[in-house]
PDB file of C-alpha atoms in Angstrom:
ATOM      1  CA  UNK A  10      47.478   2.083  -4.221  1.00 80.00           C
ATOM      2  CA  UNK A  11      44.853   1.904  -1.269  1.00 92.00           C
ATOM      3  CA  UNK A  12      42.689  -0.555  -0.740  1.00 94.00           C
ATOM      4  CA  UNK A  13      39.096   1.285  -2.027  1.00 94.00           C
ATOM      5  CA  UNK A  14      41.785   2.223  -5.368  1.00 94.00           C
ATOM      6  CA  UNK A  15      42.241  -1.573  -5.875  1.00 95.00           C
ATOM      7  CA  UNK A  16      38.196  -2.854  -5.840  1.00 96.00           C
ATOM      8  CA  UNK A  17      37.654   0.261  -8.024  1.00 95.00           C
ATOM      9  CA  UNK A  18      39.867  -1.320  -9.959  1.00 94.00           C
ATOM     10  CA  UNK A  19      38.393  -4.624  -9.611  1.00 95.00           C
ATOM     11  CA  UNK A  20      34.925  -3.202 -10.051  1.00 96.00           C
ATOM     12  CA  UNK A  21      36.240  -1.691 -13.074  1.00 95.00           C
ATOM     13  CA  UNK A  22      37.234  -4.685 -14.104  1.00 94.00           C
ATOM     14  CA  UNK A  23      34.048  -6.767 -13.746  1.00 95.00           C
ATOM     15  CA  UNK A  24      31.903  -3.607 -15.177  1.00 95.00           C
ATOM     16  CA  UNK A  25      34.026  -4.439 -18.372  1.00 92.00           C
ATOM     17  CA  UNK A  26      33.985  -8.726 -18.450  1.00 91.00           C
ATOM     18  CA  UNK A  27      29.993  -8.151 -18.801  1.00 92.00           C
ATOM     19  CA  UNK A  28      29.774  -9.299 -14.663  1.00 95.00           C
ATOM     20  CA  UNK A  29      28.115  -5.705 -14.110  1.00 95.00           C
ATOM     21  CA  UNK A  30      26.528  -4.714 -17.731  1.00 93.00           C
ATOM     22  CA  UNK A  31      25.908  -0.958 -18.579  1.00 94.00           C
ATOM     23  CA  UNK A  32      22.239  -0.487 -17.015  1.00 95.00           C
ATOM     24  CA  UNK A  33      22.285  -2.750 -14.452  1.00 96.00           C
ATOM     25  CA  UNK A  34      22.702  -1.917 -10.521  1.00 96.00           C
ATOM     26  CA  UNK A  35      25.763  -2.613  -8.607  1.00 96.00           C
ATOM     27  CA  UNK A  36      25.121  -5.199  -5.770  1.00 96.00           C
ATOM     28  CA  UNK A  37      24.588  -3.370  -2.837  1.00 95.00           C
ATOM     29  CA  UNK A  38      27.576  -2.282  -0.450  1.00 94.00           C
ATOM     30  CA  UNK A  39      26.921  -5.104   1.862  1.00 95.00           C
ATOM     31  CA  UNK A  40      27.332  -7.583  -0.943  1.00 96.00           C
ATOM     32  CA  UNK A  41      30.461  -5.905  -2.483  1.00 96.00           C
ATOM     33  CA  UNK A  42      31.795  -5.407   1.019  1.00 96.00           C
ATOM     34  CA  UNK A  43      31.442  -9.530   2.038  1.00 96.00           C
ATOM     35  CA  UNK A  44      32.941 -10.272  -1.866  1.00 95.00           C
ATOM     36  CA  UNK A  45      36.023  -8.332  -1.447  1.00 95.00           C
ATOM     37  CA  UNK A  46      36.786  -8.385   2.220  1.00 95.00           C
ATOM     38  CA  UNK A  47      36.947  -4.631   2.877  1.00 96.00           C
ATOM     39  CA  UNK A  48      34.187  -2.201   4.962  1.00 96.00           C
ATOM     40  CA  UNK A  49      30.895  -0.658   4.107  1.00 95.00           C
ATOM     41  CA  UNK A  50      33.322   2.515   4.402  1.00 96.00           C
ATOM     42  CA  UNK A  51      35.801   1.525   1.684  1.00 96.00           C
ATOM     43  CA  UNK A  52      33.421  -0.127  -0.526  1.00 96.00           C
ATOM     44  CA  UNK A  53      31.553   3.399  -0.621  1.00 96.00           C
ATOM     45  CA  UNK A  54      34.938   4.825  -1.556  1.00 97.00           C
ATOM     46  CA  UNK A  55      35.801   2.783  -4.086  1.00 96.00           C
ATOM     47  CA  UNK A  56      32.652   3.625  -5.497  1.00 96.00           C
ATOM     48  CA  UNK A  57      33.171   7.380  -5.505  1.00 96.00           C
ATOM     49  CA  UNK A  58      36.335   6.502  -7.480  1.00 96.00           C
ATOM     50  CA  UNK A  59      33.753   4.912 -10.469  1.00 96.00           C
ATOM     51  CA  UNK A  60      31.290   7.665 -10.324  1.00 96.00           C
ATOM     52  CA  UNK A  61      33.943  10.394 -10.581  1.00 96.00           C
ATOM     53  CA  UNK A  62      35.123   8.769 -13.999  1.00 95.00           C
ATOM     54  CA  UNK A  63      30.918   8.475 -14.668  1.00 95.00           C
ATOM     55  CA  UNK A  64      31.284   4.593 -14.913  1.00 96.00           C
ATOM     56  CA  UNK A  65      28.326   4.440 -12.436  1.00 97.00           C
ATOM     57  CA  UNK A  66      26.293   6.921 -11.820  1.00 96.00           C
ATOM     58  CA  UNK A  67      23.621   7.112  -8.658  1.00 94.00           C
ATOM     59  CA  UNK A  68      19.659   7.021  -8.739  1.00 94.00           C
ATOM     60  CA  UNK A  69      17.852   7.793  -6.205  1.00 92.00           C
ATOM     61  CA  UNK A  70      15.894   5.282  -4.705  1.00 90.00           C
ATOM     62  CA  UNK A  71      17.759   2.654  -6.854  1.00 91.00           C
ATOM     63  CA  UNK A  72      20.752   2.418  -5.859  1.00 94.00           C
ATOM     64  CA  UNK A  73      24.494   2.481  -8.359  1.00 96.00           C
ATOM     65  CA  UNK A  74      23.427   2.237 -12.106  1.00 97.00           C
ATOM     66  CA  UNK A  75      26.333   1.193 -14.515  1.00 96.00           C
ATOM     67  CA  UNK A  76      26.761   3.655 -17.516  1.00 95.00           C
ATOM     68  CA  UNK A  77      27.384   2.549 -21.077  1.00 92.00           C
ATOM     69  CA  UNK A  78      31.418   3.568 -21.793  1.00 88.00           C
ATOM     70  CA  UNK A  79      30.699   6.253 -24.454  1.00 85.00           C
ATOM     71  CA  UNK A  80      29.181   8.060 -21.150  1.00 91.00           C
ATOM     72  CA  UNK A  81      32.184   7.638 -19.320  1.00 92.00           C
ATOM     73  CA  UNK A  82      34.762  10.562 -18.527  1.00 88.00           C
ATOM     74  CA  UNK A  83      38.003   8.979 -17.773  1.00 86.00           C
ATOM     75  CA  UNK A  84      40.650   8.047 -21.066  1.00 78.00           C
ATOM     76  CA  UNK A  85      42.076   4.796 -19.247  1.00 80.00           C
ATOM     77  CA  UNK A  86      38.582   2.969 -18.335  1.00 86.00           C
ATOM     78  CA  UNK A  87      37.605   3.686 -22.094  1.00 81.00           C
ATOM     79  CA  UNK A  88      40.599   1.815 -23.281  1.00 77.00           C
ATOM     80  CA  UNK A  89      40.230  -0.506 -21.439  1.00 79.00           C
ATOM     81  CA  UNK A  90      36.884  -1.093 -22.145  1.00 81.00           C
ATOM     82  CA  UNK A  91      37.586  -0.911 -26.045  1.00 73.00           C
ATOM     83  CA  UNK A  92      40.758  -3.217 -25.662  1.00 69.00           C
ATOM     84  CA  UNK A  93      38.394  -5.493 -24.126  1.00 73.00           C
ATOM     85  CA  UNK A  94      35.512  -5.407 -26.414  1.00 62.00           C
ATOM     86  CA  UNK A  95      34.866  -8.190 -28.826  1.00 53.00           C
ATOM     87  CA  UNK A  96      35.150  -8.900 -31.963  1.00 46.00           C
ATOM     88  CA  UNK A  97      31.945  -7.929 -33.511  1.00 41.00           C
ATOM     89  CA  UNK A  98      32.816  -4.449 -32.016  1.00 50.00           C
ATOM     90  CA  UNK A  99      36.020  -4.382 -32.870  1.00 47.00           C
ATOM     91  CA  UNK A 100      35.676  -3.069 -35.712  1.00 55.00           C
ATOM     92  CA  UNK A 101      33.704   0.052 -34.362  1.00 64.00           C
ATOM     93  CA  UNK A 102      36.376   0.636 -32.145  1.00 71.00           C
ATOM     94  CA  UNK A 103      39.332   0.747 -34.654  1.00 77.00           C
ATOM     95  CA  UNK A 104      37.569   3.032 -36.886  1.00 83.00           C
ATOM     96  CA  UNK A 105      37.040   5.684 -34.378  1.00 81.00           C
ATOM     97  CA  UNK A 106      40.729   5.273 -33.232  1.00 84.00           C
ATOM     98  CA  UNK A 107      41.420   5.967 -36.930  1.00 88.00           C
ATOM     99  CA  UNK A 108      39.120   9.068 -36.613  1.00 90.00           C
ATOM    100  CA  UNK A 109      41.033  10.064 -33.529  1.00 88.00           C
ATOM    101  CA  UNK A 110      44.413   9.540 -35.393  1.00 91.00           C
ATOM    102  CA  UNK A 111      42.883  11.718 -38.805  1.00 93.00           C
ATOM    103  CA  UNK A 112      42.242  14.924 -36.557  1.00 93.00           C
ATOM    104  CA  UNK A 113      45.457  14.511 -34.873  1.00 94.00           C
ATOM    105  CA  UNK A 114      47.726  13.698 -37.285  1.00 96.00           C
ATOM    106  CA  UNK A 115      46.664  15.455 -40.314  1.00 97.00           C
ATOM    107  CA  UNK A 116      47.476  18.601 -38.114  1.00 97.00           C
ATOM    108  CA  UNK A 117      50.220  17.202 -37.187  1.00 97.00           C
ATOM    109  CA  UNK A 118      52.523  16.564 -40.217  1.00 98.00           C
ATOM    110  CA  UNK A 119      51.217  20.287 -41.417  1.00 98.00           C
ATOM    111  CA  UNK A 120      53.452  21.338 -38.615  1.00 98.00           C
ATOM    112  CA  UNK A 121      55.998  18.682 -39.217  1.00 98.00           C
ATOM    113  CA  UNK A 122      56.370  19.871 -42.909  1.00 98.00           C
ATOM    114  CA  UNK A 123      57.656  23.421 -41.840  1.00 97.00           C
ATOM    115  CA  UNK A 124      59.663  22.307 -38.726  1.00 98.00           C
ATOM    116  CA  UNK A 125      61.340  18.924 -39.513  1.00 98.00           C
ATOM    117  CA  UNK A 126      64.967  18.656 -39.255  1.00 98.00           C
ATOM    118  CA  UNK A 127      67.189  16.854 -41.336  1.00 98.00           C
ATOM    119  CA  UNK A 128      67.690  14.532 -38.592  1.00 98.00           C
ATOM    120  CA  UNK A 129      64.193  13.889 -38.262  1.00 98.00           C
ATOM    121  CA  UNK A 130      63.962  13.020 -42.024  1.00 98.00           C
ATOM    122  CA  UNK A 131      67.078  10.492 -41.822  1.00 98.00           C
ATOM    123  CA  UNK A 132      65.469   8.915 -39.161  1.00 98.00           C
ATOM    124  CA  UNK A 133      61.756   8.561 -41.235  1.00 98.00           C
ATOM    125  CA  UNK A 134      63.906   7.259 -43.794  1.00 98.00           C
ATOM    126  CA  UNK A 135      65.669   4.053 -41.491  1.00 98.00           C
ATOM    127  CA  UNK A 136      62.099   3.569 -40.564  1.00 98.00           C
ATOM    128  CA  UNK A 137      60.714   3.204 -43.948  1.00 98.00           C
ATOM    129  CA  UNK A 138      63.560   1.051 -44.546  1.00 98.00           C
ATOM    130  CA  UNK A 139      62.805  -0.986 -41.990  1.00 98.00           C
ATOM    131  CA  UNK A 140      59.369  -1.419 -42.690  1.00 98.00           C
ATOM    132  CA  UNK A 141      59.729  -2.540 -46.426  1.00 98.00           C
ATOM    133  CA  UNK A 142      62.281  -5.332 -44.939  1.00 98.00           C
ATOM    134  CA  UNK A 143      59.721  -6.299 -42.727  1.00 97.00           C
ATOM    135  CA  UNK A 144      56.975  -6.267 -45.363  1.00 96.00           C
ATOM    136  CA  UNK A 145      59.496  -8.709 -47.560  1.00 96.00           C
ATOM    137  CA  UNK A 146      60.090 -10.706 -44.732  1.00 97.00           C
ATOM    138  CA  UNK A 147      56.632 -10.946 -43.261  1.00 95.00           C
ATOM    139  CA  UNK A 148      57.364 -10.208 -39.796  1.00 96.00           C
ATOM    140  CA  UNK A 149      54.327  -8.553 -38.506  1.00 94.00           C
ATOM    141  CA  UNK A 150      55.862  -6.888 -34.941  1.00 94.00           C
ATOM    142  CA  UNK A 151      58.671  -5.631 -36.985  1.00 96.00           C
ATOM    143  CA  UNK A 152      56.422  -3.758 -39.522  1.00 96.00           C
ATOM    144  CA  UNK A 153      54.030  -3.004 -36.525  1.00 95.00           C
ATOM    145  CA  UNK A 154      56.892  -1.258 -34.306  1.00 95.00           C
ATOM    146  CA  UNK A 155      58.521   0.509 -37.587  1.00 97.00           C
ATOM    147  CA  UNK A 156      55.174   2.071 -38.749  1.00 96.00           C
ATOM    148  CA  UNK A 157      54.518   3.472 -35.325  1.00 94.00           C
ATOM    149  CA  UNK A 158      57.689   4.887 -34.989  1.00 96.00           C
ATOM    150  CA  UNK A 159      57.099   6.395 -38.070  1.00 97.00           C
ATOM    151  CA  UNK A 160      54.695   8.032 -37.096  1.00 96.00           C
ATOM    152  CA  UNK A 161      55.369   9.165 -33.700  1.00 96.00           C
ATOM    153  CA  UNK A 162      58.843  10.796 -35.463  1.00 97.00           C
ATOM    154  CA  UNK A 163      56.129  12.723 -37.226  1.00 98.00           C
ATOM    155  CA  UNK A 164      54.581  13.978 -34.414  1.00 96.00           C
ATOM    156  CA  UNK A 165      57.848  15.204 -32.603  1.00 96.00           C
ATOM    157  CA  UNK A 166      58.977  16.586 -35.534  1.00 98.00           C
ATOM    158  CA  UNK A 167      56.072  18.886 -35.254  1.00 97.00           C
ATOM    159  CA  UNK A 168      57.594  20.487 -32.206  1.00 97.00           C
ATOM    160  CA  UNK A 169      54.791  20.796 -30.208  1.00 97.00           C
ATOM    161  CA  UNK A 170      55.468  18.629 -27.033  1.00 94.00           C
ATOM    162  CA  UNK A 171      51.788  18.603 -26.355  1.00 94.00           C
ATOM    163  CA  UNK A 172      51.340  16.137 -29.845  1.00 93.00           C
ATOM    164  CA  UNK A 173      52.709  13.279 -29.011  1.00 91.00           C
ATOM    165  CA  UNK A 174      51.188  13.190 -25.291  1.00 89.00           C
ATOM    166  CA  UNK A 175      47.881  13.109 -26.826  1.00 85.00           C
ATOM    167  CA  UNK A 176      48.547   9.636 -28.126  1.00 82.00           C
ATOM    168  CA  UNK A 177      50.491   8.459 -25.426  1.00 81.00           C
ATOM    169  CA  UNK A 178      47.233   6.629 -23.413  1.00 77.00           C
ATOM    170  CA  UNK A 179      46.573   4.639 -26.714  1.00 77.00           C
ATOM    171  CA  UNK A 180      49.262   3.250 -27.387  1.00 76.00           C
ATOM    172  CA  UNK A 181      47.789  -0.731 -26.345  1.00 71.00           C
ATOM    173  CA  UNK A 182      44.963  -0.026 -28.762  1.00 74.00           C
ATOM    174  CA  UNK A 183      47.296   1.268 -31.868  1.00 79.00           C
ATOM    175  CA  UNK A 184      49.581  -1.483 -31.073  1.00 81.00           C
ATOM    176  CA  UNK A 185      46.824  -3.984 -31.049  1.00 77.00           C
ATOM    177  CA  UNK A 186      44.877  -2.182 -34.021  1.00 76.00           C
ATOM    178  CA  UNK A 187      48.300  -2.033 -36.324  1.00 83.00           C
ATOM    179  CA  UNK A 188      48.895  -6.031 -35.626  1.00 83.00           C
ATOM    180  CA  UNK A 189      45.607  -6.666 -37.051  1.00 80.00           C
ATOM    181  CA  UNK A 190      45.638  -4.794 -40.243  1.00 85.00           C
ATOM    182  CA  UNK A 191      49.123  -5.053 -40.471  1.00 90.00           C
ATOM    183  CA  UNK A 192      49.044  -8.886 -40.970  1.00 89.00           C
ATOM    184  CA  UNK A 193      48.010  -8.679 -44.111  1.00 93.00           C
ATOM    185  CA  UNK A 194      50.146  -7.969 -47.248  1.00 94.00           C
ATOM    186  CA  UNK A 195      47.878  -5.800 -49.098  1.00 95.00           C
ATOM    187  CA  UNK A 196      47.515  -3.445 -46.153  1.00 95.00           C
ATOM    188  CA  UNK A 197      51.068  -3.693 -46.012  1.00 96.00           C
ATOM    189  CA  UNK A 198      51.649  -2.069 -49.390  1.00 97.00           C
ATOM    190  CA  UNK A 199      49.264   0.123 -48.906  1.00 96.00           C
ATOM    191  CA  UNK A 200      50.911   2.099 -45.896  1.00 97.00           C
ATOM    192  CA  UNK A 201      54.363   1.517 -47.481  1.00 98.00           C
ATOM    193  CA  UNK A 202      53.633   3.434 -50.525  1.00 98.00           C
ATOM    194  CA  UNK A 203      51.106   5.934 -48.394  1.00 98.00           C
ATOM    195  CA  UNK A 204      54.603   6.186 -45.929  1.00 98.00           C
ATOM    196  CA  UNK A 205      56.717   6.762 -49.161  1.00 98.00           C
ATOM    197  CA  UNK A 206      54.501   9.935 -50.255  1.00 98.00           C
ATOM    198  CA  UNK A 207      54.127  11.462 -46.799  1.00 98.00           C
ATOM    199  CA  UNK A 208      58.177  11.185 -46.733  1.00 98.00           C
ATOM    200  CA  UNK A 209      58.211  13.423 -49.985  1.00 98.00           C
ATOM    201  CA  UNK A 210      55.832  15.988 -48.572  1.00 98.00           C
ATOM    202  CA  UNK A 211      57.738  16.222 -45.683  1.00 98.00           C
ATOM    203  CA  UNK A 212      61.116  16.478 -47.966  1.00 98.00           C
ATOM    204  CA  UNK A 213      59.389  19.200 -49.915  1.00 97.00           C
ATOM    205  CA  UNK A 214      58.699  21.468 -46.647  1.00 97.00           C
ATOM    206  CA  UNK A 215      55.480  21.961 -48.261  1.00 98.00           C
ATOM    207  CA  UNK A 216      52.734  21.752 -45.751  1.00 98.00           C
ATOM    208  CA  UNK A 217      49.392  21.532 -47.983  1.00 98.00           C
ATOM    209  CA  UNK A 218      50.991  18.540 -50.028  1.00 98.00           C
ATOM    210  CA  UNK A 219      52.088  17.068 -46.567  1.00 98.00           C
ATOM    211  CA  UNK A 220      48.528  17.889 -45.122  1.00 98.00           C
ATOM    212  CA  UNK A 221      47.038  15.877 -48.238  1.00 98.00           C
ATOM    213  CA  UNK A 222      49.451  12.577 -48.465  1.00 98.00           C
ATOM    214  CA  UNK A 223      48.247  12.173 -44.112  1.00 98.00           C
ATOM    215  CA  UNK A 224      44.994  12.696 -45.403  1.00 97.00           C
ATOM    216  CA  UNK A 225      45.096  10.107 -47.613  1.00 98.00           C
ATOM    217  CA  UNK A 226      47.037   7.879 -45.868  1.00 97.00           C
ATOM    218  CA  UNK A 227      44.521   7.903 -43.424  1.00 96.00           C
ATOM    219  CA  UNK A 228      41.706   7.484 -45.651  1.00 96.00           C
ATOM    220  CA  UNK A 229      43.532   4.351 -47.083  1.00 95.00           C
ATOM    221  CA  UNK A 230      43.843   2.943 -43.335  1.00 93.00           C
ATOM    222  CA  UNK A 231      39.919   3.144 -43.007  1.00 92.00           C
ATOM    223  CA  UNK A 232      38.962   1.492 -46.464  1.00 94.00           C
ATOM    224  CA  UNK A 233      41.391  -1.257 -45.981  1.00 92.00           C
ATOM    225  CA  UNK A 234      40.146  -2.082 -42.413  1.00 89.00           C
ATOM    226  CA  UNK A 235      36.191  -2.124 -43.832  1.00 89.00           C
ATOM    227  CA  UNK A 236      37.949  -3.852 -46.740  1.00 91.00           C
ATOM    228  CA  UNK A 237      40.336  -6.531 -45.254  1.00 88.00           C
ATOM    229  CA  UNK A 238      39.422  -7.004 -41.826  1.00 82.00           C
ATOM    230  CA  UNK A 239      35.870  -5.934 -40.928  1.00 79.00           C
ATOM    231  CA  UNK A 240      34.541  -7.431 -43.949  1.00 75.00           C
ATOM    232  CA  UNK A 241      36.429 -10.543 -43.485  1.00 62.00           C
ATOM    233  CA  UNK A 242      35.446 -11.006 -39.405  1.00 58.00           C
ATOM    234  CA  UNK A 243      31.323 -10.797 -40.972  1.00 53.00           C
ATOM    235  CA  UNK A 244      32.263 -13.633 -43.432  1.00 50.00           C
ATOM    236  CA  UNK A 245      33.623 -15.952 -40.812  1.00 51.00           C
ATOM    237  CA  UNK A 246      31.123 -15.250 -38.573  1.00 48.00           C
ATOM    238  CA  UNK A 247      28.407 -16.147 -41.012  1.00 44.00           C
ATOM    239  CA  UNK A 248      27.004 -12.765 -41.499  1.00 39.00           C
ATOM    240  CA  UNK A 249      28.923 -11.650 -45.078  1.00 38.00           C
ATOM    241  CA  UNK A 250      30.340 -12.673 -47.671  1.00 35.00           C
ATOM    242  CA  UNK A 251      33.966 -11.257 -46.527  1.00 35.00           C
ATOM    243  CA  UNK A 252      36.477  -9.512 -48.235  1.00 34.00           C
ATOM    244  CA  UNK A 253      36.607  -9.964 -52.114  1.00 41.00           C
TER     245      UNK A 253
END
């Protein structure tokens, strides 16, 4: 990595603590040359980095305005900005990873339903093994790492190589997002049985019904994250009542 690569990266990185806020100006390059050691020259490329992902943008007589992230054009600054986000936005965040994962996935299992192997049902079996013995004996990561397995066997069993790449850069925020919910027993149960009926459909070779049980599996993920964890993050905060 050169050295205008790295303070991009450590620009980045103070853009998302909250040092540099969306709407504010970047110090100018004198500043942010003195603060990181480097030249006017490498400053000014490490700030060409930024404003080709549209992290920062330039105004005229201004100087380097910081853009809010839903403005920004490059996958790996967004996710890091959403891994990074707090709690009260947490929430938001999750929900449109779940949107993300309902376009993708629902698609995805369609395929799955006519091309799956016996192999790949064998192996969604093991995995929904795995996950009730994890459910019975509470171990979250276990549960976590057998439900996205599950799912990524889905997506391969699709056989369209280009599938699973498209959820390869999120894996830290499904990994992250699937500890949360996943912590909790009734959410638990919930994508067991949801699991259990997108095995069938997949058995079946039928791709409406599989289409439908992704569908609702997906729809269950989103009501029991308002339900169990959103809800419950307002009522410890002070601002709800939580989860009932």
């Amino acid at each position: 990595m050169s050295l205008s690569d790295e303070i991009a990266e450590r620009l980045l990185t103070a853009v998302i603590e909250g040092d540099h806020p969306p709407g504010s100006m970047l110090p100018p390059e004198g500043e942010l040359a003195v603060r990181y050691g480097a030249s006017r020259l490498t400053i000014r490329e490490a700030v060409k980095v930024l404003r080709s992902q549209n992290v920062v943008r330039v105004v005229r007589g201004r100087g380097t305005l910081v853009n809010p992230p839903d403005r920004w054009t490059a996958l790996e600054p967004m996710i890091r900005a959403a891994t990074a986000a707090p709690r009260a936005k947490g929430g938001v965040v999750s929900e449109r990873l779940i949107e993300a994962r309902r376009m993708i996935e629902i698609g995805a299992v369609e395929l799955a339903a006519r091309r799956r192997t016996d192999e790949d049902l064998d192996e969604l079996r093991r995995l929904l093994d795995e996950m009730r013995a994890a459910a019975a004996a509470r171990d979250t990561e276990m549960f976590v790492d057998a439900d996205i397995a599950f799912h990524d066997v889905v997506m391969r069993a699709a056989g369209n190589a280009f599938i699973p790449l498209l959820f390869e850069p999120f894996g830290r925020l499904l990994i992250e997002g699937r500890r949360e919910t996943s912590a909790i027993p009734e959410i638990r149960e919930h994508a067991i049985a949801h699991h259990v009926l997108i095995l069938q459909a997949l058995e079946t070779g039928d791709p409406d019904k599989a289409r439908r049980a992704m569908h609702a599996h997906m729809a269950q993920t989103a009501d029991d994250l308002r339900t169990y964890v959103i809800a419950g993050q307002s009522g410890s905060d002070g601002h709800g009542s939580g989860a009932g």
